[in-house]
PDB file of C-alpha atoms in Angstrom:
ATOM      1  CA  MET D   1      -5.921   7.659   2.426  1.00  0.00           C
ATOM      2  CA  GLY D   2      -8.591   6.306   4.419  1.00  0.00           C
ATOM      3  CA  LEU D   3      -9.414   3.939   7.271  1.00  0.00           C
ATOM      4  CA  LEU D   4     -13.025   1.833   7.070  1.00  0.00           C
ATOM      5  CA  THR D   5     -14.384   1.869  10.103  1.00  0.00           C
ATOM      6  CA  LYS D   6     -16.968  -0.506  11.732  1.00  0.00           C
ATOM      7  CA  ASN D   7     -19.986   1.317  10.779  1.00  0.00           C
ATOM      8  CA  GLY D   8     -18.767   1.602   7.247  1.00  0.00           C
ATOM      9  CA  LYS D   9     -17.525   5.219   7.135  1.00  0.00           C
ATOM     10  CA  ILE D  10     -14.156   6.084   5.291  1.00  0.00           C
ATOM     11  CA  GLU D  11     -12.190   8.376   7.618  1.00  0.00           C
ATOM     12  CA  PRO D  12      -9.047  10.216   6.441  1.00  0.00           C
ATOM     13  CA  PHE D  13      -5.727   8.475   7.781  1.00  0.00           C
ATOM     14  CA  PRO D  14      -3.313   8.855   9.595  1.00  0.00           C
ATOM     15  CA  ASP D  15      -5.659  12.372   9.485  1.00  0.00           C
ATOM     16  CA  ALA D  16      -6.984  14.868   7.347  1.00  0.00           C
ATOM     17  CA  ASP D  17      -3.842  16.926   6.615  1.00  0.00           C
ATOM     18  CA  TRP D  18      -1.778  13.895   5.783  1.00  0.00           C
ATOM     19  CA  ASN D  19      -4.617  13.603   3.348  1.00  0.00           C
ATOM     20  CA  GLY D  20      -5.004  17.247   1.991  1.00  0.00           C
ATOM     21  CA  TRP D  21      -2.071  17.981  -0.559  1.00  0.00           C
ATOM     22  CA  LYS D  22      -2.996  20.318  -3.219  1.00  0.00           C
ATOM     23  CA  PRO D  23      -0.863  21.610  -6.442  1.00  0.00           C
ATOM     24  CA  GLY D  24       1.474  24.621  -4.237  1.00  0.00           C
ATOM     25  CA  ARG D  25       1.268  22.898  -1.156  1.00  0.00           C
ATOM     26  CA  ASP D  26       4.456  21.502   1.130  1.00  0.00           C
ATOM     27  CA  ALA D  27       4.589  17.534  -0.286  1.00  0.00           C
ATOM     28  CA  THR D  28       6.809  16.647   2.723  1.00  0.00           C
ATOM     29  CA  HIS D  29       4.107  15.877   5.337  1.00  0.00           C
ATOM     30  CA  ARG D  30       0.809  14.961   2.819  1.00  0.00           C
ATOM     31  CA  PHE D  31       0.365  12.599   0.348  1.00  0.00           C
ATOM     32  CA  VAL D  32       0.250  13.132  -2.816  1.00  0.00           C
ATOM     33  CA  SER D  33      -0.441   9.898  -4.413  1.00  0.00           C
ATOM     34  CA  VAL D  34      -0.623   6.598  -2.785  1.00  0.00           C
ATOM     35  CA  ASN D  35      -0.107   3.538  -4.798  1.00  0.00           C
ATOM     36  CA  ALA D  36       0.786   0.563  -2.167  1.00  0.00           C
ATOM     37  CA  LEU D  37       0.031  -0.183   1.304  1.00  0.00           C
ATOM     38  CA  HIS D  38       1.791  -2.954   3.000  1.00  0.00           C
ATOM     39  CA  VAL D  39       2.261  -4.236   6.467  1.00  0.00           C
ATOM     40  CA  ALA D  40       5.955  -5.060   7.813  1.00  0.00           C
ATOM     41  CA  PRO D  41       6.699  -7.745   9.270  1.00  0.00           C
ATOM     42  CA  ASP D  42       7.034  -5.944  12.622  1.00  0.00           C
ATOM     43  CA  GLY D  43       3.462  -4.988  12.255  1.00  0.00           C
ATOM     44  CA  THR D  44       3.738  -1.594  11.226  1.00  0.00           C
ATOM     45  CA  LEU D  45       1.957   0.371   8.192  1.00  0.00           C
ATOM     46  CA  TRP D  46       4.281   1.283   4.861  1.00  0.00           C
ATOM     47  CA  VAL D  47       3.058   3.690   2.704  1.00  0.00           C
ATOM     48  CA  VAL D  48       4.374   4.027  -0.910  1.00  0.00           C
ATOM     49  CA  ASP D  49       3.762   7.760  -2.155  1.00  0.00           C
ATOM     50  CA  THR D  50       5.009   7.889  -5.832  1.00  0.00           C
ATOM     51  CA  GLY D  51       4.747  11.771  -5.391  1.00  0.00           C
ATOM     52  CA  THR D  52       3.232  11.716  -8.848  1.00  0.00           C
ATOM     53  CA  PRO D  53      -0.055  13.823  -9.148  1.00  0.00           C
ATOM     54  CA  SER D  54      -0.466  12.663 -12.729  1.00  0.00           C
ATOM     55  CA  PHE D  55       0.338   8.806 -14.296  1.00  0.00           C
ATOM     56  CA  GLY D  56       3.766   9.061 -15.796  1.00  0.00           C
ATOM     57  CA  GLY D  57       4.509  12.800 -14.789  1.00  0.00           C
ATOM     58  CA  PRO D  58       7.572  14.103 -12.568  1.00  0.00           C
ATOM     59  CA  PRO D  59       7.469  13.550  -8.938  1.00  0.00           C
ATOM     60  CA  VAL D  60       6.707  16.969  -7.321  1.00  0.00           C
ATOM     61  CA  PRO D  61       9.461  18.491  -4.663  1.00  0.00           C
ATOM     62  CA  GLY D  62       9.354  15.955  -1.392  1.00  0.00           C
ATOM     63  CA  GLY D  63       6.463  14.030  -2.880  1.00  0.00           C
ATOM     64  CA  ALA D  64       8.229  10.435  -3.478  1.00  0.00           C
ATOM     65  CA  LYS D  65       8.373   9.109   0.006  1.00  0.00           C
ATOM     66  CA  LEU D  66       7.657   5.810   2.302  1.00  0.00           C
ATOM     67  CA  VAL D  67       5.622   6.816   5.519  1.00  0.00           C
ATOM     68  CA  ARG D  68       6.112   4.224   8.266  1.00  0.00           C
ATOM     69  CA  ILE D  69       2.757   4.050  10.480  1.00  0.00           C
ATOM     70  CA  ASP D  70       1.860   2.750  13.619  1.00  0.00           C
ATOM     71  CA  PRO D  71      -1.319   1.189  12.384  1.00  0.00           C
ATOM     72  CA  ALA D  72      -2.901   0.931  15.821  1.00  0.00           C
ATOM     73  CA  THR D  73      -2.638   4.705  16.868  1.00  0.00           C
ATOM     74  CA  GLY D  74      -2.056   6.377  13.622  1.00  0.00           C
ATOM     75  CA  HIS D  75       1.427   8.028  14.353  1.00  0.00           C
ATOM     76  CA  VAL D  76       3.857   8.444  11.540  1.00  0.00           C
ATOM     77  CA  LEU D  77       7.048   6.998  12.957  1.00  0.00           C
ATOM     78  CA  ARG D  78       9.319   7.730  10.192  1.00  0.00           C
ATOM     79  CA  ILE D  79       9.070   9.436   6.689  1.00  0.00           C
ATOM     80  CA  TYR D  80      11.669   8.073   3.883  1.00  0.00           C
ATOM     81  CA  HIS D  81      12.087  10.998   1.853  1.00  0.00           C
ATOM     82  CA  LEU D  82      13.651   9.300  -2.031  1.00  0.00           C
ATOM     83  CA  SER D  83      15.840  12.398  -3.667  1.00  0.00           C
ATOM     84  CA  PRO D  84      15.351  12.924  -7.136  1.00  0.00           C
ATOM     85  CA  GLU D  85      18.366  10.574  -7.695  1.00  0.00           C
ATOM     86  CA  ILE D  86      16.586   8.129  -6.667  1.00  0.00           C
ATOM     87  CA  ALA D  87      12.818   9.043  -7.824  1.00  0.00           C
ATOM     88  CA  GLN D  88      13.666  10.557 -11.223  1.00  0.00           C
ATOM     89  CA  ALA D  89      11.662  12.399 -13.690  1.00  0.00           C
ATOM     90  CA  GLY D  90       9.408   9.627 -15.328  1.00  0.00           C
ATOM     91  CA  SER D  91      10.030   7.294 -12.168  1.00  0.00           C
ATOM     92  CA  TYR D  92       6.712   5.477 -10.541  1.00  0.00           C
ATOM     93  CA  ILE D  93       7.524   3.929  -7.580  1.00  0.00           C
ATOM     94  CA  ASP D  94       5.147   1.207  -7.309  1.00  0.00           C
ATOM     95  CA  ASP D  95       5.402  -1.236  -4.532  1.00  0.00           C
ATOM     96  CA  ILE D  96       7.184  -2.367  -1.353  1.00  0.00           C
ATOM     97  CA  ARG D  97       8.884  -5.787   0.127  1.00  0.00           C
ATOM     98  CA  PHE D  98      10.931  -6.559   3.342  1.00  0.00           C
ATOM     99  CA  ASN D  99      13.778  -8.825   4.070  1.00  0.00           C
ATOM    100  CA  GLY D 100      15.308  -7.831   7.575  1.00  0.00           C
ATOM    101  CA  MET D 101      16.909  -4.347   7.719  1.00  0.00           C
ATOM    102  CA  HIS D 102      16.570  -3.875   3.732  1.00  0.00           C
ATOM    103  CA  ALA D 103      13.143  -2.891   2.003  1.00  0.00           C
ATOM    104  CA  TYR D 104      12.959  -3.734  -1.803  1.00  0.00           C
ATOM    105  CA  LEU D 105      10.686  -1.176  -4.059  1.00  0.00           C
ATOM    106  CA  THR D 106      10.256  -1.111  -7.888  1.00  0.00           C
ATOM    107  CA  ASP D 107      10.174   1.827 -10.132  1.00  0.00           C
ATOM    108  CA  ALA D 108       7.114   1.074 -13.116  1.00  0.00           C
ATOM    109  CA  GLY D 109       8.089   4.121 -14.519  1.00  0.00           C
ATOM    110  CA  LYS D 110      11.987   3.771 -15.038  1.00  0.00           C
ATOM    111  CA  ALA D 111      12.704   0.349 -14.892  1.00  0.00           C
ATOM    112  CA  ALA D 112      14.943  -0.029 -11.549  1.00  0.00           C
ATOM    113  CA  LEU D 113      14.691  -2.103  -8.322  1.00  0.00           C
ATOM    114  CA  ILE D 114      15.387   0.402  -5.205  1.00  0.00           C
ATOM    115  CA  VAL D 115      17.185  -1.001  -2.072  1.00  0.00           C
ATOM    116  CA  LEU D 116      16.570   1.166   1.115  1.00  0.00           C
ATOM    117  CA  ASP D 117      18.038   0.219   3.821  1.00  0.00           C
ATOM    118  CA  ILE D 118      16.042   0.535   6.798  1.00  0.00           C
ATOM    119  CA  LYS D 119      17.980   1.927   9.660  1.00  0.00           C
ATOM    120  CA  THR D 120      20.200   4.387   7.677  1.00  0.00           C
ATOM    121  CA  GLY D 121      17.381   5.493   5.215  1.00  0.00           C
ATOM    122  CA  GLN D 122      20.191   5.227   2.281  1.00  0.00           C
ATOM    123  CA  ALA D 123      18.310   4.362  -0.952  1.00  0.00           C
ATOM    124  CA  ARG D 124      20.025   2.912  -4.259  1.00  0.00           C
ATOM    125  CA  ARG D 125      18.872   2.164  -7.430  1.00  0.00           C
ATOM    126  CA  VAL D 126      20.010  -1.242  -8.840  1.00  0.00           C
ATOM    127  CA  LEU D 127      19.065  -3.234 -12.417  1.00  0.00           C
ATOM    128  CA  ASP D 128      18.557   0.474 -13.735  1.00  0.00           C
ATOM    129  CA  ASN D 129      17.018  -0.575 -16.942  1.00  0.00           C
ATOM    130  CA  ASP D 130      18.269  -3.841 -17.066  1.00  0.00           C
ATOM    131  CA  VAL D 131      16.390  -6.466 -19.413  1.00  0.00           C
ATOM    132  CA  SER D 132      14.952  -8.118 -16.039  1.00  0.00           C
ATOM    133  CA  THR D 133      13.282  -4.901 -15.211  1.00  0.00           C
ATOM    134  CA  ARG D 134      12.080  -3.608 -18.629  1.00  0.00           C
ATOM    135  CA  ALA D 135       8.639  -4.201 -20.163  1.00  0.00           C
ATOM    136  CA  ARG D 136       8.175  -6.662 -23.044  1.00  0.00           C
ATOM    137  CA  THR D 137       6.367  -5.292 -26.132  1.00  0.00           C
ATOM    138  CA  ASP D 138       5.864  -8.912 -27.098  1.00  0.00           C
ATOM    139  CA  ARG D 139       3.180  -9.122 -23.850  1.00  0.00           C
ATOM    140  CA  PRO D 140       0.270  -7.107 -24.422  1.00  0.00           C
ATOM    141  CA  ILE D 141      -1.837  -6.317 -21.155  1.00  0.00           C
ATOM    142  CA  VAL D 142      -5.123  -7.857 -22.947  1.00  0.00           C
ATOM    143  CA  MET D 143      -8.626  -7.532 -20.757  1.00  0.00           C
ATOM    144  CA  ASP D 144     -12.085  -7.512 -22.068  1.00  0.00           C
ATOM    145  CA  GLY D 145     -10.748  -8.877 -25.325  1.00  0.00           C
ATOM    146  CA  HIS D 146      -8.703  -5.882 -26.349  1.00  0.00           C
ATOM    147  CA  VAL D 147      -4.861  -4.974 -25.734  1.00  0.00           C
ATOM    148  CA  VAL D 148      -4.873  -2.347 -23.270  1.00  0.00           C
ATOM    149  CA  LYS D 149      -3.204   1.002 -24.819  1.00  0.00           C
ATOM    150  CA  SER D 150      -1.501   3.973 -23.002  1.00  0.00           C
ATOM    151  CA  HIS D 151      -2.324   6.209 -26.346  1.00  0.00           C
ATOM    152  CA  PRO D 152      -3.973   5.270 -29.862  1.00  0.00           C
ATOM    153  CA  HIS D 153      -1.646   2.545 -31.252  1.00  0.00           C
ATOM    154  CA  GLN D 154       0.267   2.161 -28.385  1.00  0.00           C
ATOM    155  CA  PRO D 155       0.251  -0.980 -26.346  1.00  0.00           C
ATOM    156  CA  LEU D 156       0.298   0.162 -21.899  1.00  0.00           C
ATOM    157  CA  LEU D 157       3.959  -1.027 -21.189  1.00  0.00           C
ATOM    158  CA  VAL D 158       4.365  -1.341 -17.374  1.00  0.00           C
ATOM    159  CA  ASN D 159       7.937  -2.095 -16.357  1.00  0.00           C
ATOM    160  CA  VAL D 160       8.937  -3.752 -12.973  1.00  0.00           C
ATOM    161  CA  ASP D 161       5.816  -3.657 -10.697  1.00  0.00           C
ATOM    162  CA  PRO D 162       5.331  -6.766  -8.492  1.00  0.00           C
ATOM    163  CA  LEU D 163       7.785  -8.331  -6.295  1.00  0.00           C
ATOM    164  CA  GLU D 164       8.084 -10.598  -3.220  1.00  0.00           C
ATOM    165  CA  VAL D 165      10.399 -12.215  -1.228  1.00  0.00           C
ATOM    166  CA  SER D 166      11.269 -15.836  -0.331  1.00  0.00           C
ATOM    167  CA  PRO D 167       9.881 -16.936   3.044  1.00  0.00           C
ATOM    168  CA  ASP D 168      13.508 -17.539   3.638  1.00  0.00           C
ATOM    169  CA  GLY D 169      14.691 -14.151   2.911  1.00  0.00           C
ATOM    170  CA  LYS D 170      17.363 -15.887   0.643  1.00  0.00           C
ATOM    171  CA  TRP D 171      16.076 -14.419  -2.973  1.00  0.00           C
ATOM    172  CA  LEU D 172      14.072 -11.698  -4.350  1.00  0.00           C
ATOM    173  CA  TYR D 173      11.227 -12.492  -7.149  1.00  0.00           C
ATOM    174  CA  PHE D 174      10.144  -9.557  -9.349  1.00  0.00           C
ATOM    175  CA  GLY D 175       9.686  -8.807 -13.117  1.00  0.00           C
ATOM    176  CA  PRO D 176       7.382  -6.201 -14.913  1.00  0.00           C
ATOM    177  CA  LEU D 177       3.612  -6.467 -14.981  1.00  0.00           C
ATOM    178  CA  GLU D 178       3.562  -8.463 -18.033  1.00  0.00           C
ATOM    179  CA  GLY D 179       5.820 -11.018 -16.815  1.00  0.00           C
ATOM    180  CA  PRO D 180       7.953 -12.978 -17.330  1.00  0.00           C
ATOM    181  CA  TRP D 181       9.729 -12.758 -13.283  1.00  0.00           C
ATOM    182  CA  SER D 182      13.081 -13.528 -12.075  1.00  0.00           C
ATOM    183  CA  ARG D 183      14.708 -13.899  -9.076  1.00  0.00           C
ATOM    184  CA  ILE D 184      17.991 -12.749  -7.442  1.00  0.00           C
ATOM    185  CA  PRO D 185      19.938 -13.685  -4.409  1.00  0.00           C
ATOM    186  CA  THR D 186      19.112 -10.516  -1.734  1.00  0.00           C
ATOM    187  CA  ALA D 187      22.735 -11.034  -0.603  1.00  0.00           C
ATOM    188  CA  LEU D 188      23.580  -9.578  -3.685  1.00  0.00           C
ATOM    189  CA  LEU D 189      21.374  -6.624  -3.244  1.00  0.00           C
ATOM    190  CA  ASP D 190      22.109  -5.615   0.248  1.00  0.00           C
ATOM    191  CA  ASP D 191      25.683  -5.120  -0.984  1.00  0.00           C
ATOM    192  CA  PRO D 192      26.274  -2.055  -2.169  1.00  0.00           C
ATOM    193  CA  ASP D 193      29.959  -3.156  -3.346  1.00  0.00           C
ATOM    194  CA  VAL D 194      28.271  -5.403  -6.149  1.00  0.00           C
ATOM    195  CA  SER D 195      28.541  -3.822  -9.558  1.00  0.00           C
ATOM    196  CA  SER D 196      25.840  -3.187 -11.379  1.00  0.00           C
ATOM    197  CA  THR D 197      27.246  -5.756 -14.121  1.00  0.00           C
ATOM    198  CA  ASP D 198      27.473  -8.860 -11.384  1.00  0.00           C
ATOM    199  CA  LEU D 199      23.909  -8.119 -10.383  1.00  0.00           C
ATOM    200  CA  SER D 200      22.536  -8.038 -13.844  1.00  0.00           C
ATOM    201  CA  ALA D 201      24.517 -11.413 -14.292  1.00  0.00           C
ATOM    202  CA  ALA D 202      23.094 -13.254 -10.885  1.00  0.00           C
ATOM    203  CA  VAL D 203      19.486 -12.418 -12.411  1.00  0.00           C
ATOM    204  CA  LYS D 204      17.872 -15.847 -13.462  1.00  0.00           C
ATOM    205  CA  PRO D 205      14.567 -16.675 -14.927  1.00  0.00           C
ATOM    206  CA  TRP D 206      11.936 -17.566 -12.336  1.00  0.00           C
ATOM    207  CA  ALA D 207       8.575 -17.984 -13.207  1.00  0.00           C
ATOM    208  CA  ASP D 208       6.723 -17.386 -16.786  1.00  0.00           C
ATOM    209  CA  LEU D 209       3.453 -15.445 -15.702  1.00  0.00           C
ATOM    210  CA  PRO D 210       1.129 -13.649 -17.493  1.00  0.00           C
ATOM    211  CA  PRO D 211       0.332  -9.749 -17.158  1.00  0.00           C
ATOM    212  CA  ILE D 212      -1.321  -9.455 -13.266  1.00  0.00           C
ATOM    213  CA  GLY D 213      -3.002  -7.204 -11.095  1.00  0.00           C
ATOM    214  CA  GLY D 214      -0.663  -8.038  -8.393  1.00  0.00           C
ATOM    215  CA  SER D 215       0.513 -10.727  -6.008  1.00  0.00           C
ATOM    216  CA  ALA D 216       0.890 -12.028  -2.332  1.00  0.00           C
ATOM    217  CA  MET D 217       2.996 -14.648  -0.922  1.00  0.00           C
ATOM    218  CA  ASP D 218       2.745 -16.561   2.258  1.00  0.00           C
ATOM    219  CA  ALA D 219       5.045 -18.360   4.750  1.00  0.00           C
ATOM    220  CA  ALA D 220       5.256 -21.638   2.538  1.00  0.00           C
ATOM    221  CA  GLY D 221       6.358 -19.915  -0.510  1.00  0.00           C
ATOM    222  CA  ASN D 222       3.001 -20.214  -2.418  1.00  0.00           C
ATOM    223  CA  LEU D 223       2.800 -17.243  -4.516  1.00  0.00           C
ATOM    224  CA  TYR D 224      -1.125 -16.172  -5.349  1.00  0.00           C
ATOM    225  CA  PHE D 225      -1.664 -13.356  -8.331  1.00  0.00           C
ATOM    226  CA  THR D 226      -4.525 -11.858 -10.091  1.00  0.00           C
ATOM    227  CA  ASN D 227      -4.455 -13.113 -13.889  1.00  0.00           C
ATOM    228  CA  LEU D 228      -5.852  -9.622 -15.517  1.00  0.00           C
ATOM    229  CA  LYS D 229      -6.905 -11.562 -18.872  1.00  0.00           C
ATOM    230  CA  ASP D 230      -9.345 -13.440 -17.299  1.00  0.00           C
ATOM    231  CA  ASP D 231     -10.387 -11.790 -14.020  1.00  0.00           C
ATOM    232  CA  GLY D 232      -9.132 -14.658 -12.555  1.00  0.00           C
ATOM    233  CA  VAL D 233      -6.955 -15.846  -8.871  1.00  0.00           C
ATOM    234  CA  TYR D 234      -4.170 -18.272  -9.181  1.00  0.00           C
ATOM    235  CA  ARG D 235      -1.989 -19.754  -7.260  1.00  0.00           C
ATOM    236  CA  ARG D 236       1.525 -20.972  -7.998  1.00  0.00           C
ATOM    237  CA  ASP D 237       2.907 -23.580  -5.779  1.00  0.00           C
ATOM    238  CA  VAL D 238       6.613 -23.760  -4.876  1.00  0.00           C
ATOM    239  CA  SER D 239       7.120 -26.803  -7.024  1.00  0.00           C
ATOM    240  CA  GLY D 240       5.825 -24.240  -9.919  1.00  0.00           C
ATOM    241  CA  LYS D 241       2.904 -25.590 -10.831  1.00  0.00           C
ATOM    242  CA  ILE D 242      -0.161 -23.111 -11.366  1.00  0.00           C
ATOM    243  CA  THR D 243      -3.845 -23.279 -10.533  1.00  0.00           C
ATOM    244  CA  ARG D 244      -6.534 -21.118 -11.248  1.00  0.00           C
ATOM    245  CA  LEU D 245      -8.549 -20.485  -8.147  1.00  0.00           C
ATOM    246  CA  LEU D 246     -11.679 -18.813  -9.401  1.00  0.00           C
ATOM    247  CA  SER D 247     -12.493 -16.708 -12.572  1.00  0.00           C
ATOM    248  CA  ASP D 248     -15.119 -13.645 -11.837  1.00  0.00           C
ATOM    249  CA  PRO D 249     -16.241 -11.087 -13.984  1.00  0.00           C
ATOM    250  CA  ARG D 250     -16.643  -8.842 -10.074  1.00  0.00           C
ATOM    251  CA  LEU D 251     -12.646  -9.134 -10.137  1.00  0.00           C
ATOM    252  CA  HIS D 252     -11.627  -7.027 -13.325  1.00  0.00           C
ATOM    253  CA  TRP D 253      -8.037  -6.015 -12.387  1.00  0.00           C
ATOM    254  CA  ALA D 254      -8.153  -6.807  -8.846  1.00  0.00           C
ATOM    255  CA  ASP D 255      -4.897  -5.216  -7.506  1.00  0.00           C
ATOM    256  CA  ALA D 256      -2.795  -5.605  -4.356  1.00  0.00           C
ATOM    257  CA  PRO D 257      -3.725  -8.953  -2.888  1.00  0.00           C
ATOM    258  CA  CYS D 258      -3.286  -9.391   0.668  1.00  0.00           C
ATOM    259  CA  LEU D 259      -3.349 -12.313   2.846  1.00  0.00           C
ATOM    260  CA  ALA D 260      -4.875 -11.933   6.299  1.00  0.00           C
ATOM    261  CA  PRO D 261      -3.716 -13.324   9.438  1.00  0.00           C
ATOM    262  CA  ASP D 262      -6.921 -15.820   8.932  1.00  0.00           C
ATOM    263  CA  GLY D 263      -5.655 -17.246   5.464  1.00  0.00           C
ATOM    264  CA  ARG D 264      -8.110 -15.343   3.662  1.00  0.00           C
ATOM    265  CA  LEU D 265      -7.085 -13.302   0.341  1.00  0.00           C
ATOM    266  CA  TRP D 266      -7.861  -9.357   0.093  1.00  0.00           C
ATOM    267  CA  LEU D 267      -8.511  -8.058  -3.029  1.00  0.00           C
ATOM    268  CA  PRO D 268      -9.256  -4.461  -3.938  1.00  0.00           C
ATOM    269  CA  VAL D 269     -10.354  -4.114  -7.513  1.00  0.00           C
ATOM    270  CA  ALA D 270      -9.221  -1.419  -9.393  1.00  0.00           C
ATOM    271  CA  GLN D 271     -10.604  -1.288 -12.767  1.00  0.00           C
ATOM    272  CA  LEU D 272      -7.365   0.506 -14.172  1.00  0.00           C
ATOM    273  CA  ASP D 273      -7.987  -0.125 -17.424  1.00  0.00           C
ATOM    274  CA  ARG D 274     -11.336   1.770 -17.718  1.00  0.00           C
ATOM    275  CA  LEU D 275      -9.976   4.896 -16.536  1.00  0.00           C
ATOM    276  CA  PRO D 276     -10.231   7.922 -18.791  1.00  0.00           C
ATOM    277  CA  MET D 277      -6.527   7.634 -19.694  1.00  0.00           C
ATOM    278  CA  PHE D 278      -7.403   4.727 -21.769  1.00  0.00           C
ATOM    279  CA  HIS D 279     -10.177   5.606 -22.910  1.00  0.00           C
ATOM    280  CA  GLN D 280     -10.189   9.036 -24.632  1.00  0.00           C
ATOM    281  CA  GLY D 281     -10.998  10.788 -21.582  1.00  0.00           C
ATOM    282  CA  GLN D 282     -14.429   8.717 -20.796  1.00  0.00           C
ATOM    283  CA  PHE D 283     -14.847   6.995 -17.278  1.00  0.00           C
ATOM    284  CA  ARG D 284     -16.029   3.342 -17.836  1.00  0.00           C
ATOM    285  CA  SER D 285     -15.396   1.926 -14.327  1.00  0.00           C
ATOM    286  CA  HIS D 286     -18.350   0.646 -12.790  1.00  0.00           C
ATOM    287  CA  GLN D 287     -19.475   1.744  -8.943  1.00  0.00           C
ATOM    288  CA  PRO D 288     -19.335   0.895  -6.154  1.00  0.00           C
ATOM    289  CA  PHE D 289     -15.560   0.041  -6.460  1.00  0.00           C
ATOM    290  CA  LEU D 290     -15.404  -3.232  -4.816  1.00  0.00           C
ATOM    291  CA  LEU D 291     -13.262  -5.023  -1.445  1.00  0.00           C
ATOM    292  CA  ILE D 292     -13.562  -8.717  -2.029  1.00  0.00           C
ATOM    293  CA  SER D 293     -12.479 -11.486   0.546  1.00  0.00           C
ATOM    294  CA  ILE D 294     -11.932 -15.034  -0.958  1.00  0.00           C
ATOM    295  CA  ASP D 295     -10.861 -18.460   1.164  1.00  0.00           C
ATOM    296  CA  PRO D 296      -7.799 -19.307  -1.475  1.00  0.00           C
ATOM    297  CA  HIS D 297      -8.762 -22.903  -0.120  1.00  0.00           C
ATOM    298  CA  ALA D 298     -12.329 -23.401  -1.285  1.00  0.00           C
ATOM    299  CA  GLY D 299     -12.181 -20.736  -4.218  1.00  0.00           C
ATOM    300  CA  GLN D 300     -15.525 -18.762  -2.515  1.00  0.00           C
ATOM    301  CA  VAL D 301     -15.867 -14.975  -3.449  1.00  0.00           C
ATOM    302  CA  LYS D 302     -16.998 -12.814  -0.328  1.00  0.00           C
ATOM    303  CA  PRO D 303     -17.865  -9.252  -1.379  1.00  0.00           C
ATOM    304  CA  GLY D 304     -16.864  -6.638   0.495  1.00  0.00           C
ATOM    305  CA  ARG D 305     -17.735  -2.547  -0.057  1.00  0.00           C
TER     306      ARG D 305
END
């Protein structure tokens, strides 16, 4: 993980040792595979480490974790290790959102939500292999006019991946990468005494969104998301109306949008479908990799690095 400095250089963050994991080295205090960064309401930076060196492989011992960091100093405030019962073989801990003293994560590998008690560090798997967290085979990911495949003749399926908490904290919205999205009351998720049957029954449809790279929700409840099929950025307002803000080939598999305090939307462009694993070992990404910002109200693209 790196920090982009004012002079354009990338420095290891929080330090070189945290970024120095190699097979055989202790993973409890080193990053194995960072998949998500998110700033919590209190301003701390949370790092989601899948603990998985290879996409779809098992987490290494001590590798799956959440690391809470003071972004101003780089000081690691707390490490939340995810046990093998939470980050299982085949798990791919994907993204995180916050609601009071709880955090919610998605397991895109084994189709479940994870509820974390921030104070105690206790985590629970919920909606495990539920229909709302599983990818559907009838909703393929299409890019450059072709279905993205994980193996020959096998379309890529990504289980529950994006998630957002409503501005009032009452709802969690979530879905497979391919859609559709569902919603569930956070009060039920936060209560460990609610049965799995009752939780599943409380899930309701929310939005029929297409395959997306990532999402961000503003304080008014507007959802911004990247549409993989047309390299587009869209907004879903609170009434459910969906508007395309722009489409640009430079936004190919733009992932993990982030809304800055000034209202601009920042988009790292991952080009995930161009990785060798999807093309018989051939690397098809276009370099340099881009970090792009847009004014979501004007639809203007401002290239980053």
